[in-house]
Amino acid sequence: MNVILKPHTTLEEIKWVEGRLRELGVDVHVSVGKERAILGLVGETACLDDKKIAAWPHVERVIRIQEPFKRVHRLSHPEDRIIQVGDQQIGGKNITIMAGPCSVESHDQLFTIAKHVKQHGAHLLRGGAYKPRTSPYSFSGLKEEGLQLLAEAREEVGLPVVTEVTTPELVPIVSQYADVLQIGARNMQNYGLLQAVGKVDKPVLLKRGLSATIEELLLAAEYIVAEGNEKVILCERGIRTFETATRNTLDLSAVPVIKRYTSLPVIIDPSHAAGKRDLVIPLVRAAIAVGADGIIVEVHHHPEEAWSDGAQSLTLPMFDQMMEEAERVAQAVGRTLHATSMVR
Amino acid sequence: MNVILKPHTTLEEIKWVEGRLRELGVDVHVSVGKERAILGLVGETACLDDKKIAAWPHVERVIRIQEPFKRVHRLSHPEDRIIQVGDQQIGGKNITIMAGPCSVESHDQLFTIAKHVKQHGAHLLRGGAYKPRTSPYSFSGLKEEGLQLLAEAREEVGLPVVTEVTTPELVPIVSQYADVLQIGARNMQNYGLLQAVGKVDKPVLLKRGLSATIEELLLAAEYIVAEGNEKVILCERGIRTFETATRNTLDLSAVPVIKRYTSLPVIIDPSHAAGKRDLVIPLVRAAIAVGADGIIVEVHHHPEEAWSDGAQSLTLPMFDQMMEEAERVAQAVGRTLHATSMVR
Amino acid sequence: MNVILKPHTTLEEIKWVEGRLRELGVDVHVSVGKERAILGLVGETACLDDKKIAAWPHVERVIRIQEPFKRVHRLSHPEDRIIQVGDQQIGGKNITIMAGPCSVESHDQLFTIAKHVKQHGAHLLRGGAYKPRTSPYSFSGLKEEGLQLLAEAREEVGLPVVTEVTTPELVPIVSQYADVLQIGARNMQNYGLLQAVGKVDKPVLLKRGLSATIEELLLAAEYIVAEGNEKVILCERGIRTFETATRNTLDLSAVPVIKRYTSLPVIIDPSHAAGKRDLVIPLVRAAIAVGADGIIVEVHHHPEEAWSDGAQSLTLPMFDQMMEEAERVAQAVGRTLHATSMVR
Amino acid sequence: MNVILKPHTTLEEIKWVEGRLRELGVDVHVSVGKERAILGLVGETACLDDKKIAAWPHVERVIRIQEPFKRVHRLSHPEDRIIQVGDQQIGGKNITIMAGPCSVESHDQLFTIAKHVKQHGAHLLRGGAYKPRTSPYSFSGLKEEGLQLLAEAREEVGLPVVTEVTTPELVPIVSQYADVLQIGARNMQNYGLLQAVGKVDKPVLLKRGLSATIEELLLAAEYIVAEGNEKVILCERGIRTFETATRNTLDLSAVPVIKRYTSLPVIIDPSHAAGKRDLVIPLVRAAIAVGADGIIVEVHHHPEEAWSDGAQSLTLPMFDQMMEEAERVAQAVGRTLHATSMVR
């Protein structure tokens, strides 16, 4: 961390700031330039509050050099982490495909889609039981009935289930049914919720907020890991920009950037980013090519009847085509969708 | 609402879409152009789900013409709403000043600041007891002890209290102590929380999310009002843009835009937008000039010792200067900070 | 185009607006709803000025349905366009690789890099002779001497040359030396320059502006095509967002979106988007996977000595690795870097 | 400037980087931490190319501490600059109002508007003769005929003229007619144009680009000043964000931020930011309240007939109301629109 002082600070004032910094338990190197002094902090700076120091007298600004997250940092866990969900290992050579409807609507709907995606190679079943919606007048999910349907589908079809949890008090019930707990983009900084899933022994799929920086995403993961749960799967799902041709702008560069900073697996949600089903398959190919560890995608056998997100849901034949193209690209980058990843 | 069909749609297909739309209870006007047909919907379209229709076959896209919020729309309540908090009326001719520390830190800190801002004309005391923080290692508030201190300050100093509630299960306890419940920017789309404060008989201060559009802010307000609580105060506090010279970009144009769409009062938080105390007073002047109904501002007697947000907190003398300048601008635009607004 | 009228417009006023619209040579369908009337325009609306109509009395807003560009629209040229540059056909099954230094610095530098990239499969040589720079104190290119070196490199090495032209009066001289004229991101809306290259019989590589929408990019291409030059290659190179981990955010979704609207070829510049060489190869793979027709990439034999953009330039061995990985992904998506694309 | 080295750099490598930095003529302080070394540069760093150093081996990143512009920096000219245009002094206590049509359309149109705004207190006449337009099919100005009309209006009405110049070769002719040369937002980084107006002895009104940071705006001003022309007036006119309720987001915080870094005057263009005339007056009030030195505003006697930007043009009565409200706010902040600023 570097503390830049204001111009015209006196030597006494510099000493005063230096003293206060040393009280925080770090070593300080003072560099006095022509116009201003810079204090370089050495030591355990990851947990120092840079904004607090920025409010001190004589301080112009504070520049972080070390990343403010520690437990999710690759330095604390250099090799890529692999997260086991049912038979599937997320990370490593594997490309994991999570597929299913946006919302669980009915037994028929869920089972038709689940069977189809299982048969064509999906590894996890996705489906929303609790749906955060922008308008209070939109369908907001079947709630516990949806969870029960998901659990039944898991039993019958044989796919582990990933589903969203939207508020701390729902964590116990969703954990009872789900194999992976999803934190949606709108809740990425819902810290009570992050702490609640941090206390559960289930993998967490953490989606990047619409306007969250990569650093903020990793700090959100730090919240979960700090509570003891290290099984976090990160998910890029598009950020909000000025471009309106797509629902959001999928930030695929985030994949190699995140992998530099952390060994947690990273997957891509092309459906929410694009908002239109025609764009999903190209983005799936790109996601695998750029180095993502998996894909979470919306599929519906009758998208035109879907209760939510129909415009971006793949039809069943499109899903099959996606799987074929995904496998070809996976092989081109030395990975595969067809791993036998069973733990014995 | 306008439903644009894909090019080369046949007359039969147009009839099919028209029929489905009529089933939703709206009237449909069909316009067949050279390249494509457009179906204009007439009637109760505010609660139709445009995304669902966009997923239908033959549909290229759907364009909303009416705003998707109804209860907070100015059409449903044309005259400006005035919200009573203690002796102060928020809205109308009044400019309301809410001031206090970012976090409640101690009895001494809170009372020193509260007495000062009361003496210099503030109408409400702000102070955080539950603090959402980007890093899990930052100070996150005194919790219930903070609420108690706020309540004591209200009794002794005579200022109603506004404080943040961060999760649905805290709504009962925060409501017990606070006069106004604040929903922070990160929770603007925490729908469980919005519904919880919608069931309480207390005014709610709803902050715009960092990357929320004005329409989304008004839909969030609609969540609260739909539960029965019409006492919503909207707050613009800066949006996330590419500019890094300020913490966020304060969107002052939002004030006249919001007032066109709704009669709810709108206030400005210049502290969080700017991130630097030097910018706060100019932004307060601008906020009042543009038509805001009030200001919420961070003040600290020792900002360099503040446990959070010190860099953007006004010192006590700066607060006094702010009040003087604010009053001058208020008078220039036909308003005042010194209303006798008591209800009898 | 749809013209939405204000609430409470009278029948007479509607008739007046309808009459003025008919004077513009379009057919008008009037839809009178409960709250307001909507006028649907049918006919040649691509060249109507929607902003002008939006300023009429009684008009609330105007919604475009047809895209405002016509000559570059896919409807006017449905099959993918292929642009011949030397022996290479840009578009179709081919993936075209343009590689070279950011700036032409010297004979040695340019020839070393040019020979290397040619030998490893590049199809065009890139290199800047006129460099737009954010600071007036940065190196701004060797100017005509740079053009001459590029022309010599083309003769000796056998690669056609793409280089930037920054102002209309340089178009004649740059056209004399270059095979492809590049319009940089900062000049995407420099209309005098667009018109000048539109009058030349050379392919133009048009880069998307940092904050340009896809529609604006296509309108900029329309400027060139409207002057008679249909050989336009579009280039996505990252847009400006709030994320600072990368120099810009590469918008790979733009590739399938653009291809929906136009049959012009689209390439990707991963170097400028990423700003860091470590990110370039993953982004090249993703660009080919998503459907781009080529790549323009910065390469330097001593990036640490480069006069500009060294941090994002690939080293020579990295370029070779990029070519191998690119070919593997190209084959996975049914394309190739090794086409014999000679015209005979 | 701080140069952060990569982790695990050896002492020898640190020495090598230090040596190369010293060759650039700066002093270097080395700070060796637990994980990495940081080199602090002291001396004339404003003109060092940080991007070049970032490409060196062993370097992870470079952090600028001093601003990269020097001649426009307040440190090199601490007192606020005042720019004389005709009788009006721009800057100081004065609020300068520039008003007129978006485009010059005809003698009648221009004179009607010019007389009206002069009579009601405007200080400069604005009007476009060369209009950059997003679509090649929009009206692009009367060109030299427009300049002549502007010059006639100046003679007859007695207002100095500000008009846009769009390309270097037009600088001589526009300079012949105009009192202030305007550089539009799209041309803020058209460096050839900046250098051309930097060589002319006329004040330049430099608009911030749609997606330009404040630092980039000041670097663009540095281009002009570096050529010898110090009479630069900066103009904030809205930046591009995700919000679509306004054409752009007016960044009023930019005014106090810019004034911290430079002593050049800053004005606001509310018309282009808002895109709707109803928002203009509130934004004018806010602009003056926040500390701007003036306003440039579009006015038309028949906005519904305007050839461009009609929707955002004030009517004549609205302009009068604006002037009244502007004066009231100006007085509240210790300034005035009615200065006798004649030079004698």
Tab-separated table of N, CA and C in Angstrom, chain A residues 75-126:
chain	number	residue	atom	x	y	z
A	75	LEU	N	-2.363	-16.752	-4.298
A	75	LEU	CA	-1.148	-16.911	-3.487
A	75	LEU	C	-1.402	-17.846	-2.308
A	76	SER	N	-2.634	-17.870	-1.800
A	76	SER	CA	-2.900	-18.726	-0.633
A	76	SER	C	-3.336	-20.128	-1.050
A	77	HIS	N	-3.503	-20.365	-2.339
A	77	HIS	CA	-3.907	-21.690	-2.834
A	77	HIS	C	-3.542	-21.750	-4.318
A	78	PRO	N	-2.248	-22.001	-4.612
A	78	PRO	CA	-1.779	-21.838	-5.998
A	78	PRO	C	-2.412	-22.782	-7.015
A	79	GLU	N	-2.623	-24.054	-6.668
A	79	GLU	CA	-3.146	-24.951	-7.716
A	79	GLU	C	-4.658	-24.743	-7.881
A	80	ASP	N	-5.112	-24.929	-9.112
A	80	ASP	CA	-6.535	-24.786	-9.420
A	80	ASP	C	-7.381	-25.675	-8.517
A	81	ARG	N	-8.416	-25.118	-7.967
A	81	ARG	CA	-9.286	-25.905	-7.087
A	81	ARG	C	-10.302	-26.675	-7.924
A	82	ILE	N	-10.616	-27.862	-7.473
A	82	ILE	CA	-11.617	-28.693	-8.143
A	82	ILE	C	-12.726	-28.943	-7.135
A	83	ILE	N	-13.947	-28.694	-7.563
A	83	ILE	CA	-15.079	-28.803	-6.645
A	83	ILE	C	-15.967	-29.956	-7.101
A	84	GLN	N	-16.167	-30.875	-6.193
A	84	GLN	CA	-16.936	-32.078	-6.512
A	84	GLN	C	-18.427	-31.824	-6.289
A	85	VAL	N	-19.233	-32.115	-7.291
A	85	VAL	CA	-20.694	-32.039	-7.137
A	85	VAL	C	-21.259	-33.334	-7.697
A	86	GLY	N	-21.781	-34.167	-6.833
A	86	GLY	CA	-22.225	-35.490	-7.288
A	86	GLY	C	-21.029	-36.186	-7.926
A	87	ASP	N	-21.225	-36.666	-9.151
A	87	ASP	CA	-20.152	-37.367	-9.851
A	87	ASP	C	-19.222	-36.430	-10.594
A	88	GLN	N	-19.599	-35.193	-10.691
A	88	GLN	CA	-18.872	-34.273	-11.568
A	88	GLN	C	-17.828	-33.472	-10.789
A	89	GLN	N	-16.649	-33.353	-11.395
A	89	GLN	CA	-15.644	-32.477	-10.816
A	89	GLN	C	-15.637	-31.178	-11.606
A	90	ILE	N	-15.904	-30.085	-10.911
A	90	ILE	CA	-15.911	-28.781	-11.579
A	90	ILE	C	-14.507	-28.202	-11.465
A	91	GLY	N	-13.923	-27.867	-12.635
A	91	GLY	CA	-12.534	-27.408	-12.662
A	91	GLY	C	-11.642	-28.467	-13.293
A	92	GLY	N	-10.345	-28.168	-13.346
A	92	GLY	CA	-9.402	-29.100	-13.956
A	92	GLY	C	-9.604	-29.172	-15.463
A	93	LYS	N	-9.589	-30.388	-16.023
A	93	LYS	CA	-9.751	-30.558	-17.483
A	93	LYS	C	-11.219	-30.486	-17.896
A	94	ASN	N	-12.105	-30.594	-16.922
A	94	ASN	CA	-13.526	-30.747	-17.240
A	94	ASN	C	-14.213	-29.446	-17.599
A	95	ILE	N	-15.077	-29.535	-18.576
A	95	ILE	CA	-16.036	-28.464	-18.830
A	95	ILE	C	-17.374	-28.970	-18.285
A	96	THR	N	-17.935	-28.216	-17.338
A	96	THR	CA	-19.193	-28.625	-16.708
A	96	THR	C	-20.362	-27.859	-17.318
A	97	ILE	N	-21.398	-28.590	-17.677
A	97	ILE	CA	-22.576	-27.952	-18.273
A	97	ILE	C	-23.739	-28.040	-17.292
A	98	MET	N	-24.251	-26.877	-16.907
A	98	MET	CA	-25.431	-26.796	-16.044
A	98	MET	C	-26.559	-26.272	-16.932
A	99	ALA	N	-27.654	-27.001	-17.005
A	99	ALA	CA	-28.712	-26.614	-17.936
A	99	ALA	C	-30.062	-26.888	-17.324
A	100	GLY	N	-31.057	-26.139	-17.786
A	100	GLY	CA	-32.411	-26.329	-17.289
A	100	GLY	C	-33.207	-25.062	-17.504
A	101	PRO	N	-34.463	-25.082	-17.046
A	101	PRO	CA	-35.312	-23.915	-17.269
A	101	PRO	C	-34.923	-22.754	-16.359
A	102	CYS	N	-35.317	-21.556	-16.765
A	102	CYS	CA	-35.138	-20.389	-15.903
A	102	CYS	C	-35.891	-20.640	-14.601
A	103	SER	N	-37.207	-20.832	-14.686
A	103	SER	CA	-38.037	-21.134	-13.512
A	103	SER	C	-38.557	-22.561	-13.601
A	104	VAL	N	-38.650	-23.208	-12.459
A	104	VAL	CA	-39.404	-24.455	-12.377
A	104	VAL	C	-40.880	-24.080	-12.478
A	105	GLU	N	-41.576	-24.666	-13.453
A	105	GLU	CA	-42.989	-24.293	-13.653
A	105	GLU	C	-43.946	-25.420	-13.266
A	106	SER	N	-43.545	-26.659	-13.582
A	106	SER	CA	-44.426	-27.796	-13.298
A	106	SER	C	-43.606	-29.076	-13.385
A	107	HIS	N	-44.182	-30.157	-12.886
A	107	HIS	CA	-43.525	-31.458	-12.958
A	107	HIS	C	-43.206	-31.807	-14.408
A	108	ASP	N	-44.190	-31.683	-15.252
A	108	ASP	CA	-44.007	-32.031	-16.665
A	108	ASP	C	-42.894	-31.217	-17.306
A	109	GLN	N	-42.981	-29.909	-17.119
A	109	GLN	CA	-41.989	-29.021	-17.724
A	109	GLN	C	-40.596	-29.408	-17.261
A	110	LEU	N	-40.428	-29.534	-15.946
A	110	LEU	CA	-39.093	-29.771	-15.397
A	110	LEU	C	-38.545	-31.125	-15.840
A	111	PHE	N	-39.388	-32.141	-15.787
A	111	PHE	CA	-38.884	-33.478	-16.119
A	111	PHE	C	-38.579	-33.616	-17.609
A	112	THR	N	-39.405	-33.023	-18.448
A	112	THR	CA	-39.136	-33.069	-19.896
A	112	THR	C	-37.762	-32.470	-20.190
A	113	ILE	N	-37.517	-31.291	-19.610
A	113	ILE	CA	-36.256	-30.603	-19.890
A	113	ILE	C	-35.102	-31.362	-19.239
A	114	ALA	N	-35.282	-31.781	-17.990
A	114	ALA	CA	-34.196	-32.444	-17.253
A	114	ALA	C	-33.751	-33.723	-17.964
A	115	LYS	N	-34.738	-34.517	-18.379
A	115	LYS	CA	-34.386	-35.768	-19.073
A	115	LYS	C	-33.622	-35.474	-20.355
A	116	HIS	N	-34.107	-34.478	-21.074
A	116	HIS	CA	-33.459	-34.162	-22.341
A	116	HIS	C	-32.012	-33.714	-22.138
A	117	VAL	N	-31.792	-32.795	-21.230
A	117	VAL	CA	-30.425	-32.273	-21.079
A	117	VAL	C	-29.507	-33.349	-20.499
A	118	LYS	N	-30.032	-34.182	-19.610
A	118	LYS	CA	-29.227	-35.291	-19.065
A	118	LYS	C	-28.789	-36.214	-20.208
A	119	GLN	N	-29.765	-36.563	-21.027
A	119	GLN	CA	-29.507	-37.490	-22.124
A	119	GLN	C	-28.471	-36.938	-23.104
A	120	HIS	N	-28.421	-35.626	-23.248
A	120	HIS	CA	-27.482	-35.012	-24.190
A	120	HIS	C	-26.230	-34.488	-23.503
A	121	GLY	N	-26.012	-34.899	-22.261
A	121	GLY	CA	-24.691	-34.656	-21.685
A	121	GLY	C	-24.544	-33.590	-20.618
A	122	ALA	N	-25.638	-32.958	-20.175
A	122	ALA	CA	-25.506	-31.964	-19.100
A	122	ALA	C	-25.060	-32.652	-17.812
A	123	HIS	N	-24.379	-31.898	-16.946
A	123	HIS	CA	-23.871	-32.459	-15.699
A	123	HIS	C	-24.685	-32.032	-14.485
A	124	LEU	N	-25.307	-30.873	-14.562
A	124	LEU	CA	-26.142	-30.397	-13.460
A	124	LEU	C	-27.448	-29.866	-14.035
A	125	LEU	N	-28.479	-29.919	-13.199
A	125	LEU	CA	-29.782	-29.355	-13.571
A	125	LEU	C	-29.954	-28.016	-12.880
A	126	ARG	N	-30.225	-26.971	-13.661
A	126	ARG	CA	-30.522	-25.681	-13.051
A	126	ARG	C	-32.025	-25.445	-13.098
